mmCIF file of C-alpha atoms and ligand atoms in Angstrom:
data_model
loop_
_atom_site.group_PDB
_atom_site.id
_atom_site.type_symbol
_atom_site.label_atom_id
_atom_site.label_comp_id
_atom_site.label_asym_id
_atom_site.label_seq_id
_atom_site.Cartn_x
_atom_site.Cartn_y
_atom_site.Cartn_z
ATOM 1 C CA UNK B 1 71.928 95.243 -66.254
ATOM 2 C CA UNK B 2 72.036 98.219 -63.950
ATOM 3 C CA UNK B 3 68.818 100.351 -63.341
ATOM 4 C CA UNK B 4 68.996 103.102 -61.195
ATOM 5 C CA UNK B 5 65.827 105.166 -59.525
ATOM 6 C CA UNK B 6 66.335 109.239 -60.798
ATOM 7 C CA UNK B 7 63.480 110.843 -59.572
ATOM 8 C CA UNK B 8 59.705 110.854 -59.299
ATOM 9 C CA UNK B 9 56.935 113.764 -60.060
ATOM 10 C CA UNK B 10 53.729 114.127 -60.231
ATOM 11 C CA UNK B 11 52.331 113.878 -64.030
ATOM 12 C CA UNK B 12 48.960 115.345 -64.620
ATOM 13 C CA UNK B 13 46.821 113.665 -67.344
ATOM 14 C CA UNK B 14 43.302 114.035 -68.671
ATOM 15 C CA UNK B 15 42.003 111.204 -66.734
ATOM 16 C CA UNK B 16 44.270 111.102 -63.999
ATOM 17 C CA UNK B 17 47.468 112.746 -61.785
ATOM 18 C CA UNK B 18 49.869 110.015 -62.159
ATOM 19 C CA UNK B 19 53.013 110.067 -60.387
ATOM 20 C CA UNK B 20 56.386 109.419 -62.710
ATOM 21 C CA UNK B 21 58.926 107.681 -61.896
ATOM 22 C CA UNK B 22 62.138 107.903 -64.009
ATOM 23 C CA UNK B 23 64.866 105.457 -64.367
ATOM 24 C CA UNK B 24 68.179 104.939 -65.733
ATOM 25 C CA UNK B 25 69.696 101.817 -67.827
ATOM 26 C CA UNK B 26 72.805 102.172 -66.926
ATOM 27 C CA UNK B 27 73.836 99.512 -69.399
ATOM 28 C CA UNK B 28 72.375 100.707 -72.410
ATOM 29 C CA UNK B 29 71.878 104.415 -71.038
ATOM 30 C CA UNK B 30 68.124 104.311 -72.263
ATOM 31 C CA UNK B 31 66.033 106.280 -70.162
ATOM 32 C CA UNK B 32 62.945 104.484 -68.444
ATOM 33 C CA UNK B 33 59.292 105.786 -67.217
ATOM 34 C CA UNK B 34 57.213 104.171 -64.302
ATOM 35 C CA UNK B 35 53.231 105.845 -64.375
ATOM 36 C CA UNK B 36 51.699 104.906 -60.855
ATOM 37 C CA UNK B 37 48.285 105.899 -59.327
ATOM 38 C CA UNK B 38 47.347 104.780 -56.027
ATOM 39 C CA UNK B 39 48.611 102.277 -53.002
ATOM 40 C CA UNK B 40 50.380 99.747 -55.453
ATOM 41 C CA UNK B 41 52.973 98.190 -52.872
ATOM 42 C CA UNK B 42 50.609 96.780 -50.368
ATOM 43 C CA UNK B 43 50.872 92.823 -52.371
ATOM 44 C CA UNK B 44 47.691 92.925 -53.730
ATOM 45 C CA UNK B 45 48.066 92.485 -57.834
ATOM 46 C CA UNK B 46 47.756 95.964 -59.310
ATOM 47 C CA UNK B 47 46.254 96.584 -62.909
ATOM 48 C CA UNK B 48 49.202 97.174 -65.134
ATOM 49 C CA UNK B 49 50.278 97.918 -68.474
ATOM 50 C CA UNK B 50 54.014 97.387 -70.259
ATOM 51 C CA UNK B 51 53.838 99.835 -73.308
ATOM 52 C CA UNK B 52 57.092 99.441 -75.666
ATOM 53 C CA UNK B 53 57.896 103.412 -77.043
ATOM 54 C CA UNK B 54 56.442 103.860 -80.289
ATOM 55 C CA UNK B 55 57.087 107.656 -81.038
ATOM 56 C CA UNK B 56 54.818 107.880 -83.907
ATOM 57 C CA UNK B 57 51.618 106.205 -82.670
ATOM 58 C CA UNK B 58 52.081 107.455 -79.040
ATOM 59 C CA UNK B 59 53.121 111.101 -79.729
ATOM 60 C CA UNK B 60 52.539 111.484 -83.612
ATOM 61 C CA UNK B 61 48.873 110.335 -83.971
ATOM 62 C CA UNK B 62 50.132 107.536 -86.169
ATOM 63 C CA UNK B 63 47.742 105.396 -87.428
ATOM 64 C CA UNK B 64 49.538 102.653 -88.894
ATOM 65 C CA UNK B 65 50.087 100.747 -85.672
ATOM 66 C CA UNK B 66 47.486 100.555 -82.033
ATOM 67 C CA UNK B 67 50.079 101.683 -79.908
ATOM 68 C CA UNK B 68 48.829 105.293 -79.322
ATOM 69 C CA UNK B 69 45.068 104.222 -78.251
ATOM 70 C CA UNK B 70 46.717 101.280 -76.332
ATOM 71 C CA UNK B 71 48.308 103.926 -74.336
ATOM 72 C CA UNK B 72 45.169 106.121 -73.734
ATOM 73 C CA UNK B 73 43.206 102.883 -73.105
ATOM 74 C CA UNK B 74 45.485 101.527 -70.291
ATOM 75 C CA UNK B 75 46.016 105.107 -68.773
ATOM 76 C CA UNK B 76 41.817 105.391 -68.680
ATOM 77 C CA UNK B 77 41.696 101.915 -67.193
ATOM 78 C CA UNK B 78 43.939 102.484 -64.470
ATOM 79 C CA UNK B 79 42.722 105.512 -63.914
ATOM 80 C CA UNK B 80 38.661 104.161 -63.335
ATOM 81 C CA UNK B 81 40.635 101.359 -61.022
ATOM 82 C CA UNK B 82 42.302 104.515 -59.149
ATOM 83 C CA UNK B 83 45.240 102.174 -58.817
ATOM 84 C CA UNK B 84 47.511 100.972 -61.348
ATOM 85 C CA UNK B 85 51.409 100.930 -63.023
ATOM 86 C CA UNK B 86 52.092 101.702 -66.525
ATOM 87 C CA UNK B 87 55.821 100.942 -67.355
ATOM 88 C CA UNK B 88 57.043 103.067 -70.536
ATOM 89 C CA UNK B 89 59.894 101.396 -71.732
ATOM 90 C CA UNK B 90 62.253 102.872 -74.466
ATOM 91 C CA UNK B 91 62.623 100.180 -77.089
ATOM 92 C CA UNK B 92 61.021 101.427 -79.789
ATOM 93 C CA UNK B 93 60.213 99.771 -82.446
ATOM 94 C CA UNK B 94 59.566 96.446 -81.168
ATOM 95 C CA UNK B 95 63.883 96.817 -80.413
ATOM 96 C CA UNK B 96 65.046 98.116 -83.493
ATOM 97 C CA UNK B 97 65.455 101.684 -82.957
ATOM 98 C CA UNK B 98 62.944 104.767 -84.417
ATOM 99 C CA UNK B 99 65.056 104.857 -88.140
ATOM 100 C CA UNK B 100 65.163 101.353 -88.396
ATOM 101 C CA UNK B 101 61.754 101.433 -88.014
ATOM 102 C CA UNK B 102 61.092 104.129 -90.406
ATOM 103 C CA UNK B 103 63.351 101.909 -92.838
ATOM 104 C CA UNK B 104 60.655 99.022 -91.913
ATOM 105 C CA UNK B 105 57.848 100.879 -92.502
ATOM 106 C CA UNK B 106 59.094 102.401 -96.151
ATOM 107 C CA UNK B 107 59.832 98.331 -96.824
ATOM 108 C CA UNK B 108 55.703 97.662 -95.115
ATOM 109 C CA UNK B 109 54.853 100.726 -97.659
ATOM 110 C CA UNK B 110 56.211 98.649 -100.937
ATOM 111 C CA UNK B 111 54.510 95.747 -99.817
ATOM 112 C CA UNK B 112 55.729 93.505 -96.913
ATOM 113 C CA UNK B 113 54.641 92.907 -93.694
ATOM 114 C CA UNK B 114 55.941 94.282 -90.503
ATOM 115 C CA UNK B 115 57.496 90.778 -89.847
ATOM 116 C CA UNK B 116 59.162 90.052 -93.119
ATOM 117 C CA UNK B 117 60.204 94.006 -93.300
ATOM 118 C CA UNK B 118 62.347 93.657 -90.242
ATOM 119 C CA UNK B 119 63.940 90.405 -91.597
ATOM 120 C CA UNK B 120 64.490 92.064 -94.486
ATOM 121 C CA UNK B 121 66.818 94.178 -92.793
ATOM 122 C CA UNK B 122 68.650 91.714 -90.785
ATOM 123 C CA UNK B 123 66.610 91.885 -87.299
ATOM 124 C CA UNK B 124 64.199 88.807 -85.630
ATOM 125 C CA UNK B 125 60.829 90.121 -85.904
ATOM 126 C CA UNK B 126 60.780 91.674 -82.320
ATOM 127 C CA UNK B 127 63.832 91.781 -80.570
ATOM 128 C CA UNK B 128 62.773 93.237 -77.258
ATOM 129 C CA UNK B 129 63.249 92.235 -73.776
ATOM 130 C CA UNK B 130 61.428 92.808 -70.780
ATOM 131 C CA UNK B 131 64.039 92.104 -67.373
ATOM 132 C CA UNK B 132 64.162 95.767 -67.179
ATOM 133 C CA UNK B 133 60.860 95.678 -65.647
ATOM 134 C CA UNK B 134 62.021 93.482 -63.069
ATOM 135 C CA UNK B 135 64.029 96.100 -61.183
ATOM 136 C CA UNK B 136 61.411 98.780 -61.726
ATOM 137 C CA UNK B 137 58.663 96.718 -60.392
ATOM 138 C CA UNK B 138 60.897 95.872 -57.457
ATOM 139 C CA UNK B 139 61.253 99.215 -56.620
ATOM 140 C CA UNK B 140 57.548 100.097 -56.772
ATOM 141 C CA UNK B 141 57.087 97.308 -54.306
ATOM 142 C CA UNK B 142 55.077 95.210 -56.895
ATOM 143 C CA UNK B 143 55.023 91.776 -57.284
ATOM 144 C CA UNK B 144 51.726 90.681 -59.108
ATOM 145 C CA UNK B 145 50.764 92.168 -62.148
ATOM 146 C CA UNK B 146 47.136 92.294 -64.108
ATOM 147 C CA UNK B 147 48.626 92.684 -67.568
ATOM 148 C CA UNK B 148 47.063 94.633 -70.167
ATOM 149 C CA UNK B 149 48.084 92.850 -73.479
ATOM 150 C CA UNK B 150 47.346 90.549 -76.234
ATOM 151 C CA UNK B 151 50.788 89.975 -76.413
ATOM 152 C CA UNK B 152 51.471 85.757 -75.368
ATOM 153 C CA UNK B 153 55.405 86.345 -75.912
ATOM 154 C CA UNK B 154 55.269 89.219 -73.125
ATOM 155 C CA UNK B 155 53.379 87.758 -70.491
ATOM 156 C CA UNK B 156 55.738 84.430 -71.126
ATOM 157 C CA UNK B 157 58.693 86.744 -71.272
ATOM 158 C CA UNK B 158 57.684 88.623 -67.563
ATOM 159 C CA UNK B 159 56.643 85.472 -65.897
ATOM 160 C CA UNK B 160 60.380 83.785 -66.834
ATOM 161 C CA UNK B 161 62.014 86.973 -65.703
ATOM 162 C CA UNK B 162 60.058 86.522 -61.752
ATOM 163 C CA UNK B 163 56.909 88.685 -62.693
ATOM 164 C CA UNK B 164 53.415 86.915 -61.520
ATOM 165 C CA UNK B 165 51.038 87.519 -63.714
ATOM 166 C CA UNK B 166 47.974 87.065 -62.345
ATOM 167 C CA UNK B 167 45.471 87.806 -65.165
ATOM 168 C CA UNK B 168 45.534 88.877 -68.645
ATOM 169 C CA UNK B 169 43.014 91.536 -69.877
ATOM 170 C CA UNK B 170 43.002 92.233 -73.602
ATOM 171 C CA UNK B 171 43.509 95.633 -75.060
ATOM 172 C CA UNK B 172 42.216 95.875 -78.331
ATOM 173 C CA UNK B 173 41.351 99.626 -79.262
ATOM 174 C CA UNK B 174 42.254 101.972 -82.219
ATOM 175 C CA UNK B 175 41.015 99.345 -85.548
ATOM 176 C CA UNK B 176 41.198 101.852 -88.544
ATOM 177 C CA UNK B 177 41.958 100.905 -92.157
ATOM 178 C CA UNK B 178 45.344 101.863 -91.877
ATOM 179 C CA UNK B 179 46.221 99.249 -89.471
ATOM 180 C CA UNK B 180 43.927 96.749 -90.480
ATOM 181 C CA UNK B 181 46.712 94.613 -92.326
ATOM 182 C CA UNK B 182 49.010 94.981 -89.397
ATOM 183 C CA UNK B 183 46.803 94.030 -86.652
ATOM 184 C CA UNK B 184 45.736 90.834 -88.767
ATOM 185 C CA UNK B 185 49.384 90.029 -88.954
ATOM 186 C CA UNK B 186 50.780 90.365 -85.534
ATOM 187 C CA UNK B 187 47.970 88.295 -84.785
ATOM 188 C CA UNK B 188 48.436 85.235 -87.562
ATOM 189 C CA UNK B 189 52.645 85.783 -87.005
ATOM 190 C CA UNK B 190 53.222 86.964 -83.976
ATOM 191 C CA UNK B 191 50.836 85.335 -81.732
ATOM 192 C CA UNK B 192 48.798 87.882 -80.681
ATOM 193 C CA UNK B 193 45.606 86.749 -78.912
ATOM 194 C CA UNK B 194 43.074 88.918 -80.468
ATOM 195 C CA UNK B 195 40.654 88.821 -83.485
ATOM 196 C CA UNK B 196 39.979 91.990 -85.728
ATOM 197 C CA UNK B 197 36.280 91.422 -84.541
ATOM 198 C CA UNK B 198 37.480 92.360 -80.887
ATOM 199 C CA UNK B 199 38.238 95.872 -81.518
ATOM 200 C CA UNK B 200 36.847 99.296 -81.274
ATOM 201 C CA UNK B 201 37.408 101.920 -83.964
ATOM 202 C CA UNK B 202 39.732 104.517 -83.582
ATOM 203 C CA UNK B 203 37.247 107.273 -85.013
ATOM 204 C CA UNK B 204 36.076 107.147 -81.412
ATOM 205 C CA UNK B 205 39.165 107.181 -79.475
ATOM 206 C CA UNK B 206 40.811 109.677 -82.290
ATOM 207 C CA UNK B 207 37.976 112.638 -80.881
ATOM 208 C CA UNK B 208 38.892 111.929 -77.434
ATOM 209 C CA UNK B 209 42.537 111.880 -78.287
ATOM 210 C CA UNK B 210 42.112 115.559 -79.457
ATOM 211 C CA UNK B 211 40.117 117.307 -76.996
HETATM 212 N N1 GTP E 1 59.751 97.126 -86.237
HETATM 213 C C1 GTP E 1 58.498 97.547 -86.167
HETATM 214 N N2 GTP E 1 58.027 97.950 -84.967
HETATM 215 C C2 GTP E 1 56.754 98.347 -84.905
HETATM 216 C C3 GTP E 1 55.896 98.363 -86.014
HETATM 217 N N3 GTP E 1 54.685 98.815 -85.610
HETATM 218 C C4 GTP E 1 54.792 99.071 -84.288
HETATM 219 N N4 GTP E 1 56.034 98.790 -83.848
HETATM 220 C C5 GTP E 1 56.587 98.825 -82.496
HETATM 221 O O1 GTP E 1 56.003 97.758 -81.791
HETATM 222 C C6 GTP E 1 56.009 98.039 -80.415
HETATM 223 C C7 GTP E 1 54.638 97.696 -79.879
HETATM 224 O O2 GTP E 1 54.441 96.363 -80.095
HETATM 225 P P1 GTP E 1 53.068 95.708 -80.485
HETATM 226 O O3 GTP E 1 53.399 94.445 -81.222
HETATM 227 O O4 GTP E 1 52.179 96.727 -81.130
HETATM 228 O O5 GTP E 1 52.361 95.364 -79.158
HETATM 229 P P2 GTP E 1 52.905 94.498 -77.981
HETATM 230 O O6 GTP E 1 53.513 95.461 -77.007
HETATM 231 O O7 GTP E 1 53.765 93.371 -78.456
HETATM 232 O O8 GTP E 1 51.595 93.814 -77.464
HETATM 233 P P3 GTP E 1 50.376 94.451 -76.711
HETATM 234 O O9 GTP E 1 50.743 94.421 -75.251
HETATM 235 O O10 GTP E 1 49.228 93.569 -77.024
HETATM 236 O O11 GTP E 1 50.207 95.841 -77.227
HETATM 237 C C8 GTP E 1 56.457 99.476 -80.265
HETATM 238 O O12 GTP E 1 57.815 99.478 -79.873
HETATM 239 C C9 GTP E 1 56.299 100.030 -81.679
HETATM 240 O O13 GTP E 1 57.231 101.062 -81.955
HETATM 241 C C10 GTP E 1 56.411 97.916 -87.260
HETATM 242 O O14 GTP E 1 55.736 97.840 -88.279
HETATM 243 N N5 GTP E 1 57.715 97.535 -87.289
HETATM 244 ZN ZN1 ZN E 2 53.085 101.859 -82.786
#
């Protein structure tokens, strides 16, 4: 695995000017986003967020999945810290690709869940990886990470791959009825540490998310 630094500009955002940083897998030629904001190289460990793509909740409005108000959430946290990383990594649907995903989702819309509708099609139930980040965060100059997740699988994943993860912070925003069922099952099979009971509504985020 080869990942190579592009370029970096400035990215402004409703709660923040972030400066982008873009990257290049040179293995799989996937294209890769760092968001920064503030002095993040200086060792001390720096609010952060790893956000998997997810086309249709993060540019769409989807509101089958959290991954959208996930993504405003972390950007307005690091934003009130004034210092922070967000890595945008391109493997969307949990690793499958955007049309298998759609293929999942028409298989979620007959009836399973998002687990047994990628087995269905012949993929593990998230097939992602996260030693891209390694080189990223390297070249950022960070070391120590307070994670934004409810994810155990990632922050075991980062720590084996030479991330320190200093602190987990849950992120549990955007509960709406249409990803009710979802949410309860990455949490009963995928390990996510959250309860429904954690989470705010989307109705709130959604008028934000439009202004
Ligand atoms: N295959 C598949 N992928 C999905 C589905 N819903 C969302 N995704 C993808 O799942 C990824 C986000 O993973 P999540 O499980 O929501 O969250 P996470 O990153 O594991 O954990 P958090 O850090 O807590 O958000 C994105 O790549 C989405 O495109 C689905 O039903 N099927
Ligand atoms: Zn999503």
């Amino acid at each position: 695995m080869t990942i190579r630094f592009i370029a970096a500009s400035r990215l402004p955002t409703p709660w923040a000017t972030f400066t982008m940083h873009g990257f290049e897998d040179e293995t799989t030629g996937k294209d890769h986003i760092a968001l920064t904001l503030g002095e993040i190289d200086d060792g001390a460990p720096v609010l952060g967020r790893v956000h998997s793509e997810c086309l249709t909740g993060d540019a769409l409005f989807s509101m089958r999945c959290d991954c959208g108000y996930q993504l405003q959430e972390a950007l307005k946290r690091i934003a009130a810290e004034g210092r922070g990383v967000l890595l945008y990594l391109r493997q969307e649907g949990r690793g499958i690709g955007l049309l298998n995903k759609i293929r999942a989702y028409e298989l979620q819309d007959g009836g399973a869940d998002t687990v047994e509708a990628n087995e269905r099609l012949g993929f593990g139930a998230d097939m992602r990886r996260y030693d891209i980040c390694v080189p990223m965060l390297e070249h950022l100059g960070v070391s120590t990470l307070k994670l934004m997740t409810n994810n155990p699988r990632k922050v075991d994943a980062l720590t084996r791959d030479g991330v320190i993860i200093s602190e987990r912070q849950p992120i549990t925003t955007g509960l709406n009825p249409h990803n009710e069922q979802y949410l309860s099952t990455k949490a009963d099979k995928l390990g996510h540490m959250m309860a429904l009971s954690d989470f705010t509504q989307a109705s709130d985020v959604d008028i934000e998310r439009r202004s």
